[in-house]
Amino acid sequence: MNRYYVTVMLWCVSTLLAVAESPQALRGPNGFESVRLGMSVTQLITARPNIKPFGFFEMDTAIDPIKLDQMLFESEPGHAMFDSIFYKFDGQELDTIVFAGKVHGGGMNQKIEAFLDMVVSAWGKADEALVVGIDDPKGSQPGAPALMWKKDDAIVVASHTSTENLERLGRGSVQIKIQQCTKEDMTDEARVNNLLNKFFYLPDVAADKKARMLGAIMDRVRDPR
Amino acid sequence: MQVARSQTASLGSCEVFVYLAVEASVIQVEVEFQNSKMSSGKVIAPYTPPADVRIGVVTGDTITFKAKLTPPVTLDNSDYVWSGAQSGNGPTISINFANACNYAEGLSVMGCPNLVAGVTAMDVPLPNQAIWAILNPIAATAAYNLAAEAQNWAAANWNALGGSSAVWNCRADAARHSYWNLIMSLDPDMDLSHAEGAATAHERTNLESTPNRHNEIVMDLQNNAVGRSLSSGFMSSTPRATLQAAIVSALNAGNLTILDDFNNANEVGLLKPSNQ
């Protein structure tokens, strides 16, 4: 084997290793393929040029690419389902992403169905269904049905306003929360609960109500067998 | 040394006659306060008419109070009697304000009527605004947009609201915070709980930032609360002009809070009503 082939082989191996080590694609809503957990602020600015710092009364503040633990924000990102996206950094690594969209007006139930189809299309059938808190306003009942995926590098939770609250309020929301984590995190229930507590106020919901809420989404959960 | 009689007393000072050896003197007594960021004390000056002037602190802060005598005279420790938030004797007393509450610390020197220093201590609980937004993304988006609206309203009316150029802590700043909380409380995507959560999370972020001026945080928290309390009289459909008029009315009535030193270097500013 001459020196040329050795060089080419080494280049191929190093390239494959680099790809393997790079943060995985988001596998989320269409249009966000260039966003990856673990990416830097500078990389996110390139991927999503309309992001800005998140802070009340800080609308005119420029992004500081070297600031640690910052939160960036994208308003009206051009996606049919979402009105805003939050990007939270742990140090200088993108650690948490939250997609949020309002649902109101006609056809709310169809919009919720479209949302559930979208997340199953992105991540497959969910690992679990659970009830979480969601920030429905004024007179809402606690609890929202949610699907959860435990990936090797992330925990993903997709939730939506319950049917009961949609009828009661005439409005609601769909939300996806993605948190970077390790494979070990996913095998430890306490760690999973810690991650969920970063995302949600976990409500105390009566068993019959919980069963009713989850009944509507169980066909999107993979068979545990 | 003997007290002849006490003469006058107001919010910030009083005068006592004392005999020093064979010579009678008049000594003015005032109360100073000093927080951990101030290099020297500041007299809690009286206002005319007397106003509810208070020191703003975050729970856990310590304030040192000092009796200032003019001309300087050495008295016995027992001649100084502190009472109220904490009792003690001597020319100074340091008090840690551990609980959220309105406090009054009184000083009596040689029988001079009590001089009272008011203190407002407030909690600034977790979470900060980033964590709060992750928990409440829909409400956070509304709060963000409404903060921009309040900012623009205050900026467009800065002088009319009594703004001070290039600095915060003035009437226009107070109005901005109060208006933000009022419109958040009425927004269809939020409720009173969300409005309080967003506004307090914002102050928590300020507390975690550098510099973090505790008295400004207390000022903001108080103005935020006033804005939310006004919401009970209105609906989400109430015209913005009506809501703005309500804020201006509260501002002129002195229901909002400003600082007596807009620059507030080293947190020397005292809280005072917005019509003072």
Coordinates of C-alpha atoms in Angstrom, one line a residue:
Chain A
M1 CA 0.0 0.0 0.0
N2 CA 1.7 3.2 -1.1
R3 CA 1.8 6.4 0.9
Y4 CA -1.0 8.1 -1.1
Y5 CA -3.6 5.4 -0.3
V6 CA -2.6 5.5 3.4
T7 CA -3.1 9.2 3.5
V8 CA -6.5 9.0 1.8
M9 CA -7.6 6.2 4.2
L10 CA -6.5 8.2 7.2
W11 CA -8.4 11.2 5.9
C12 CA -11.5 9.1 5.4
V13 CA -11.3 7.6 8.9
S14 CA -10.8 10.9 10.6
T15 CA -13.7 12.5 8.7
L16 CA -16.0 9.6 9.7
L17 CA -14.9 10.0 13.3
A18 CA -15.6 13.7 13.2
V19 CA -19.0 13.1 11.8
A20 CA -19.7 10.5 14.4
E21 CA -18.6 12.9 17.2
S22 CA -20.5 15.9 16.0
P23 CA -23.8 16.7 17.6
Q24 CA -26.7 15.0 15.9
A25 CA -29.3 16.8 13.8
L26 CA -32.4 18.0 15.6
R27 CA -34.7 15.6 13.9
G28 CA -37.4 18.0 14.7
P29 CA -39.8 20.3 12.8
N30 CA -39.0 20.8 9.1
G31 CA -36.8 23.8 8.5
F32 CA -34.7 23.3 11.6
E33 CA -32.4 20.6 10.2
S34 CA -29.3 22.9 10.6
V35 CA -30.0 23.2 14.4
R36 CA -28.1 20.8 16.6
L37 CA -27.9 20.4 20.3
G38 CA -24.4 21.2 21.5
M39 CA -23.8 23.8 18.8
S40 CA -22.2 27.2 19.7
V41 CA -23.9 30.6 19.7
T42 CA -22.0 31.5 16.6
Q43 CA -23.1 28.3 14.8
L44 CA -26.7 29.0 15.8
I45 CA -26.5 32.5 14.5
T46 CA -25.4 31.1 11.2
A47 CA -28.2 28.5 11.2
R48 CA -31.0 30.9 12.4
P49 CA -30.0 34.5 11.5
N50 CA -33.1 36.0 13.0
I51 CA -32.4 35.0 16.6
K52 CA -32.0 37.7 19.3
P53 CA -31.3 37.7 23.0
F54 CA -34.3 36.8 25.1
G55 CA -34.9 39.3 28.0
F56 CA -37.7 41.6 28.9
F57 CA -36.7 45.2 28.0
E58 CA -33.6 43.9 26.2
M59 CA -35.1 44.1 22.7
D60 CA -32.3 46.3 21.4
T61 CA -29.4 44.3 22.9
A62 CA -27.0 42.6 20.5
I63 CA -26.1 38.9 20.9
D64 CA -22.8 38.4 22.7
P65 CA -21.3 35.3 21.1
I66 CA -19.0 34.5 24.1
K67 CA -21.5 35.1 26.9
L68 CA -22.2 32.0 28.9
D69 CA -25.5 30.4 29.8
Q70 CA -27.5 32.8 27.6
M71 CA -31.0 32.4 26.2
L72 CA -31.7 33.3 22.6
F73 CA -35.1 33.7 21.1
E74 CA -36.7 33.6 17.7
S75 CA -40.1 35.2 17.2
E76 CA -42.3 34.3 14.2
P77 CA -39.8 31.8 12.8
G78 CA -41.7 31.2 9.6
H79 CA -43.1 27.8 10.6
A80 CA -46.8 27.2 10.2
M81 CA -47.1 25.7 13.7
F82 CA -44.8 27.8 15.9
D83 CA -44.8 31.4 17.0
S84 CA -41.6 31.4 19.0
I85 CA -38.6 29.3 19.7
F86 CA -36.3 29.6 22.7
Y87 CA -32.7 28.4 22.6
K88 CA -31.0 28.0 26.0
F89 CA -27.2 27.5 26.3
D90 CA -25.4 25.7 29.1
G91 CA -22.1 27.5 29.1
Q92 CA -21.5 27.9 25.3
E93 CA -23.4 24.8 24.2
L94 CA -26.9 24.7 23.0
D95 CA -28.6 22.7 25.7
T96 CA -32.4 23.2 25.5
I97 CA -34.8 24.1 22.7
V98 CA -38.4 25.0 23.1
F99 CA -40.9 25.4 20.2
A100 CA -44.2 27.0 21.1
G101 CA -47.2 27.8 19.0
K102 CA -50.7 29.2 19.8
V103 CA -53.8 27.3 18.7
H104 CA -57.0 29.3 18.4
G105 CA -59.9 30.0 16.1
G106 CA -61.5 27.4 13.9
G107 CA -60.2 23.8 13.6
M108 CA -58.3 23.7 16.8
N109 CA -58.6 19.9 17.2
Q110 CA -57.4 19.4 13.6
K111 CA -54.4 21.6 14.4
I112 CA -53.6 19.4 17.4
E113 CA -53.9 16.3 15.3
A114 CA -51.5 17.8 12.7
F115 CA -49.1 18.6 15.5
L116 CA -49.2 15.0 16.9
D117 CA -48.7 13.7 13.3
M118 CA -45.7 16.0 12.9
V119 CA -43.9 14.9 16.0
V120 CA -44.5 11.2 15.3
S121 CA -43.2 11.8 11.8
A122 CA -40.1 13.4 13.2
W123 CA -39.2 11.0 16.1
G124 CA -41.4 7.9 15.5
K125 CA -43.9 6.6 18.0
A126 CA -43.2 7.9 21.5
D127 CA -41.6 5.9 24.3
E128 CA -44.1 7.2 26.9
A129 CA -47.3 9.2 27.3
L130 CA -47.5 11.5 30.4
V131 CA -49.4 14.4 31.8
V132 CA -47.5 17.7 32.2
G133 CA -48.2 21.3 33.2
I134 CA -48.7 23.8 30.4
D135 CA -49.0 27.6 30.6
D136 CA -52.7 27.9 29.6
P137 CA -54.1 31.1 31.0
K138 CA -57.1 32.2 33.0
G139 CA -59.4 29.5 34.2
S140 CA -57.6 26.5 32.8
Q141 CA -57.6 23.1 34.4
P142 CA -54.2 21.7 35.3
G143 CA -52.5 19.1 33.1
A144 CA -51.8 18.6 29.4
P145 CA -51.2 15.3 27.5
A146 CA -47.7 14.8 26.3
L147 CA -45.5 12.4 24.4
M148 CA -42.0 11.7 25.5
W149 CA -39.0 10.3 23.6
K150 CA -35.9 9.1 25.3
K151 CA -33.0 9.4 22.8
D152 CA -29.4 8.7 23.4
D153 CA -28.5 12.4 23.3
A154 CA -31.8 14.1 24.2
I155 CA -35.1 13.9 25.9
V156 CA -38.0 15.2 23.8
V157 CA -41.4 16.1 25.2
A158 CA -44.3 17.3 22.9
S159 CA -47.4 18.5 24.7
H160 CA -50.6 20.3 23.8
T161 CA -53.5 22.0 25.6
S162 CA -56.1 19.4 26.7
T163 CA -59.4 19.0 24.8
E164 CA -61.1 20.2 28.0
N165 CA -59.1 23.4 28.1
L166 CA -59.5 24.0 24.4
E167 CA -63.2 23.9 24.8
R168 CA -63.2 26.0 28.0
L169 CA -60.7 28.7 26.9
G170 CA -61.3 28.7 23.1
R171 CA -57.5 28.7 22.8
G172 CA -54.5 26.7 23.6
S173 CA -51.0 25.8 22.5
V174 CA -48.6 23.2 21.2
Q175 CA -45.1 22.9 22.6
I176 CA -42.0 20.8 22.0
K177 CA -39.2 20.9 24.6
I178 CA -35.9 19.2 23.8
Q179 CA -33.2 18.9 26.4
Q180 CA -29.6 17.6 25.8
C181 CA -28.7 14.7 28.0
T182 CA -26.7 11.5 28.1
K183 CA -27.7 7.9 27.5
E184 CA -27.1 7.2 31.2
D185 CA -29.6 9.9 32.1
M186 CA -32.3 8.0 30.2
T187 CA -31.8 4.8 32.2
D188 CA -32.3 6.5 35.6
E189 CA -35.8 7.4 36.5
A190 CA -34.7 10.1 39.0
R191 CA -32.6 11.8 36.3
V192 CA -35.4 11.7 33.8
N193 CA -37.7 13.3 36.5
N194 CA -35.0 16.0 37.1
L195 CA -35.0 16.8 33.4
L196 CA -38.8 16.9 33.2
N197 CA -38.8 19.3 36.2
K198 CA -36.7 21.7 34.2
F199 CA -39.4 21.8 31.6
F200 CA -42.7 21.6 33.4
Y201 CA -44.6 22.2 36.6
L202 CA -45.7 18.6 37.0
P203 CA -49.3 18.8 38.1
D204 CA -51.2 16.5 40.4
V205 CA -54.0 15.1 38.2
A206 CA -56.6 12.6 39.3
A207 CA -56.2 9.2 37.8
D208 CA -59.5 9.1 35.9
K209 CA -58.7 12.5 34.3
K210 CA -55.2 11.4 33.5
A211 CA -56.5 8.3 31.8
R212 CA -59.0 10.3 29.8
M213 CA -56.3 12.8 28.7
L214 CA -53.8 10.1 27.7
G215 CA -56.4 7.9 26.0
A216 CA -56.5 10.3 23.1
I217 CA -52.8 10.0 22.3
M218 CA -51.9 6.4 23.3
D219 CA -52.1 5.3 19.6
R220 CA -48.9 7.5 19.2
V221 CA -47.0 5.5 21.8
R222 CA -45.0 2.5 20.7
D223 CA -46.1 -0.9 22.0
P224 CA -43.9 -1.6 25.1
R225 CA -43.5 -5.2 24.0
Chain B
M1 CA -23.6 66.2 80.3
Q2 CA -27.3 66.8 80.7
V3 CA -30.2 67.2 78.4
A4 CA -31.9 70.5 78.8
R5 CA -34.9 69.8 76.6
S6 CA -35.7 68.5 73.2
Q7 CA -36.8 71.0 70.8
T8 CA -37.9 70.0 67.3
A9 CA -38.3 66.8 65.4
S10 CA -39.0 65.9 61.9
L11 CA -38.6 62.8 59.7
G12 CA -34.9 63.1 59.4
S13 CA -33.5 65.2 62.2
C14 CA -34.1 66.7 65.6
E15 CA -32.2 69.0 67.9
V16 CA -31.3 68.6 71.5
F17 CA -29.8 71.0 74.0
V18 CA -26.9 69.5 75.9
Y19 CA -24.6 71.0 78.5
L20 CA -21.0 70.4 77.6
A21 CA -19.0 71.3 80.7
V22 CA -20.3 74.8 81.5
E23 CA -21.3 75.6 77.9
A24 CA -24.7 74.9 76.5
S25 CA -24.8 73.6 72.9
V26 CA -27.5 72.8 70.4
I27 CA -26.8 69.5 68.6
Q28 CA -28.7 68.4 65.5
V29 CA -29.4 64.7 65.3
E30 CA -29.9 62.9 62.0
V31 CA -30.0 59.3 61.0
E32 CA -27.7 58.0 58.3
F33 CA -27.9 54.6 56.5
Q34 CA -25.2 52.7 54.8
N35 CA -25.4 49.5 52.8
S36 CA -22.5 47.2 51.8
K37 CA -21.9 49.0 48.6
M38 CA -21.8 52.5 49.9
S39 CA -18.4 54.0 51.0
S40 CA -20.1 56.3 53.5
G41 CA -23.4 56.9 55.1
K42 CA -26.3 59.0 53.6
V43 CA -28.6 61.1 55.7
I44 CA -32.2 60.1 55.5
A45 CA -33.3 63.6 54.7
P46 CA -36.7 65.0 55.5
Y47 CA -39.1 65.9 52.8
T48 CA -41.7 68.7 53.0
P49 CA -44.4 67.7 53.4
P50 CA -43.1 64.6 55.1
A51 CA -43.1 61.6 52.7
D52 CA -42.9 57.9 53.1
V53 CA -39.2 57.6 52.3
R54 CA -37.8 54.1 52.7
I55 CA -34.6 52.2 52.2
G56 CA -35.2 49.4 49.6
V57 CA -33.4 46.1 50.3
V58 CA -33.6 42.5 49.2
T59 CA -34.1 40.0 52.0
G60 CA -30.8 39.0 53.5
D61 CA -29.3 42.5 53.1
T62 CA -27.7 44.3 56.1
I63 CA -28.0 48.0 56.6
T64 CA -26.0 50.0 59.1
F65 CA -27.7 52.9 60.7
K66 CA -25.8 55.7 62.3
A67 CA -26.7 58.7 64.5
K68 CA -25.1 61.8 63.0
L69 CA -24.6 64.6 65.5
T70 CA -23.8 68.1 64.3
P71 CA -21.5 69.4 65.7
P72 CA -19.9 66.0 66.5
V73 CA -20.1 65.2 70.2
T74 CA -19.2 62.1 72.1
L75 CA -22.1 60.7 74.1
D76 CA -22.4 57.7 76.2
N77 CA -23.7 54.6 74.4
S78 CA -26.7 54.6 76.6
D79 CA -27.7 58.0 75.3
Y80 CA -28.6 56.4 72.0
V81 CA -31.7 54.2 72.0
W82 CA -32.5 52.2 68.9
S83 CA -35.9 50.4 68.7
G84 CA -38.2 48.8 66.2
A85 CA -36.7 46.3 63.8
Q86 CA -33.9 45.8 66.2
S87 CA -33.2 47.3 69.7
G88 CA -29.8 48.5 70.9
N89 CA -27.6 51.3 72.2
G90 CA -24.7 53.2 70.8
P91 CA -24.1 55.5 67.8
T92 CA -24.6 52.7 65.2
I93 CA -26.6 49.6 64.7
S94 CA -26.4 47.0 62.0
I95 CA -29.6 45.2 61.0
N96 CA -30.0 42.2 58.8
F97 CA -33.4 42.1 57.1
A98 CA -34.1 38.5 56.8
N99 CA -37.8 38.6 56.0
A100 CA -39.9 40.3 53.4
C101 CA -41.6 43.1 55.3
N102 CA -41.9 46.8 55.9
Y103 CA -39.7 47.8 58.9
A104 CA -39.3 50.9 61.0
E105 CA -36.1 51.5 63.0
G106 CA -36.3 54.3 65.5
L107 CA -33.6 56.3 67.1
S108 CA -33.9 58.5 70.2
V109 CA -30.9 60.5 71.4
M110 CA -31.0 61.8 75.0
G111 CA -34.8 62.0 75.0
C112 CA -35.0 63.6 71.5
P113 CA -38.2 62.4 69.9
N114 CA -37.9 59.3 67.8
L115 CA -36.4 59.6 64.3
V116 CA -37.7 56.7 62.2
A117 CA -36.1 55.1 59.2
G118 CA -38.4 53.1 57.1
V119 CA -37.1 49.9 55.3
T120 CA -38.9 47.8 52.7
A121 CA -37.4 44.3 52.3
M122 CA -38.6 42.1 49.5
D123 CA -37.9 38.6 48.3
V124 CA -36.8 38.0 44.7
P125 CA -37.5 34.2 44.3
L126 CA -36.4 31.8 41.6
P127 CA -36.7 31.2 38.7
N128 CA -34.9 33.7 36.6
Q129 CA -36.5 34.8 33.3
A130 CA -34.8 32.2 31.1
I131 CA -36.0 29.3 33.3
W132 CA -39.4 30.9 33.6
A133 CA -39.7 31.2 29.8
I134 CA -38.9 27.5 29.3
L135 CA -41.6 26.7 31.8
N136 CA -44.1 29.2 30.2
P137 CA -43.1 29.7 26.6
I138 CA -46.5 31.0 25.4
A139 CA -46.8 33.5 28.3
A140 CA -43.1 34.4 27.9
T141 CA -43.6 35.3 24.3
A142 CA -46.5 37.6 25.2
A143 CA -44.6 39.1 28.1
Y144 CA -41.7 39.8 25.7
N145 CA -43.9 41.6 23.2
L146 CA -45.7 43.5 25.9
A147 CA -42.4 44.6 27.4
A148 CA -41.6 46.1 24.0
E149 CA -44.9 47.9 23.9
A150 CA -44.4 49.3 27.4
Q151 CA -40.9 50.4 26.5
N152 CA -42.1 52.1 23.4
W153 CA -44.9 53.9 25.2
A154 CA -42.7 55.1 28.0
A155 CA -40.0 56.2 25.5
A156 CA -42.5 58.1 23.4
N157 CA -43.9 59.9 26.5
W158 CA -40.7 60.1 28.5
N159 CA -40.7 63.8 29.3
A160 CA -44.5 64.0 29.8
L161 CA -44.2 61.1 32.3
G162 CA -41.5 62.9 34.2
G163 CA -38.5 61.0 32.8
S164 CA -35.0 61.9 33.5
S165 CA -32.5 61.9 30.6
A166 CA -30.5 58.8 30.1
V167 CA -31.1 57.3 33.5
W168 CA -33.7 55.0 35.1
N169 CA -35.4 55.2 38.5
C170 CA -37.5 58.2 37.5
R171 CA -41.3 58.5 37.1
A172 CA -41.2 57.4 33.5
D173 CA -39.4 54.2 34.5
A174 CA -41.9 53.6 37.2
A175 CA -44.7 54.1 34.7
R176 CA -43.1 51.7 32.2
H177 CA -42.9 48.8 34.7
S178 CA -46.4 49.4 36.0
Y179 CA -47.9 49.6 32.5
W180 CA -46.1 46.4 31.5
N181 CA -47.7 44.6 34.4
L182 CA -51.1 46.0 33.7
I183 CA -51.2 44.9 30.1
M184 CA -49.7 41.5 30.9
S185 CA -52.4 40.9 33.4
L186 CA -55.1 41.6 30.8
D187 CA -53.5 39.8 27.9
P188 CA -55.5 36.7 26.6
D189 CA -52.3 34.6 26.6
M190 CA -51.5 35.4 30.2
D191 CA -53.2 35.9 33.6
L192 CA -52.3 37.5 36.9
S193 CA -50.1 34.6 37.9
H194 CA -48.2 34.7 34.6
A195 CA -47.8 38.5 34.9
E196 CA -46.3 38.2 38.4
G197 CA -44.2 35.3 37.3
A198 CA -42.7 37.1 34.3
A199 CA -42.1 40.4 36.2
T200 CA -40.5 38.7 39.2
A201 CA -38.4 36.4 37.0
H202 CA -37.1 39.5 35.3
E203 CA -36.1 41.0 38.6
R204 CA -34.5 37.7 39.6
T205 CA -32.3 37.9 36.4
N206 CA -31.4 41.5 37.4
L207 CA -30.4 40.2 40.9
E208 CA -28.2 37.5 39.3
S209 CA -26.6 40.1 37.0
T210 CA -23.8 42.6 37.6
P211 CA -24.3 45.3 38.7
N212 CA -27.4 44.3 40.7
R213 CA -28.8 47.3 42.5
H214 CA -31.1 46.0 45.2
N215 CA -33.1 49.2 45.8
E216 CA -33.9 49.4 42.0
I217 CA -35.1 45.8 42.1
V218 CA -37.4 46.7 45.1
M219 CA -38.6 49.8 43.2
D220 CA -39.5 47.7 40.1
L221 CA -41.2 45.0 42.2
Q222 CA -43.4 47.6 43.9
N223 CA -44.3 49.3 40.6
N224 CA -45.0 45.9 39.0
A225 CA -47.4 45.0 41.8
V226 CA -49.3 48.3 41.4
G227 CA -49.7 47.7 37.7
R228 CA -51.2 44.3 38.3
S229 CA -53.5 45.5 41.1
L230 CA -55.0 48.1 38.6
S231 CA -56.0 45.3 36.2
S232 CA -59.1 44.3 38.2
G233 CA -60.9 47.4 36.9
F234 CA -60.3 46.6 33.2
M235 CA -60.7 43.9 30.6
S236 CA -58.5 42.8 27.8
S237 CA -60.6 44.8 25.4
T238 CA -60.1 48.1 27.3
P239 CA -58.5 50.7 25.0
R240 CA -54.8 51.2 25.6
A241 CA -55.4 54.9 26.1
T242 CA -57.6 54.1 29.1
L243 CA -55.0 51.9 30.6
Q244 CA -52.3 54.5 30.1
A245 CA -54.4 57.1 31.7
A246 CA -54.9 54.8 34.7
I247 CA -51.1 54.5 35.0
V248 CA -50.6 58.3 34.8
S249 CA -53.3 58.8 37.4
A250 CA -51.5 56.3 39.8
L251 CA -48.2 58.1 39.0
N252 CA -49.6 61.5 39.9
A253 CA -51.3 60.2 43.0
G254 CA -48.0 59.0 44.3
N255 CA -49.0 55.3 44.2
L256 CA -45.9 54.4 42.2
T257 CA -42.3 54.4 43.6
I258 CA -39.2 56.2 42.4
L259 CA -35.8 56.8 43.8
D260 CA -34.6 60.1 45.2
D261 CA -31.3 59.7 43.3
F262 CA -31.8 58.7 39.7
N263 CA -28.1 57.8 39.2
N264 CA -28.2 55.6 42.3
A265 CA -24.4 55.1 42.4
N266 CA -23.6 52.5 45.1
E267 CA -27.3 52.2 45.8
V268 CA -27.7 55.5 47.6
G269 CA -31.2 56.0 46.4
L270 CA -34.1 56.0 48.8
L271 CA -37.5 54.9 47.7
K272 CA -40.1 57.6 47.6
P273 CA -43.6 58.1 46.2
S274 CA -43.9 59.1 42.6
N275 CA -45.5 62.5 43.3
Q276 CA -42.7 63.7 45.6

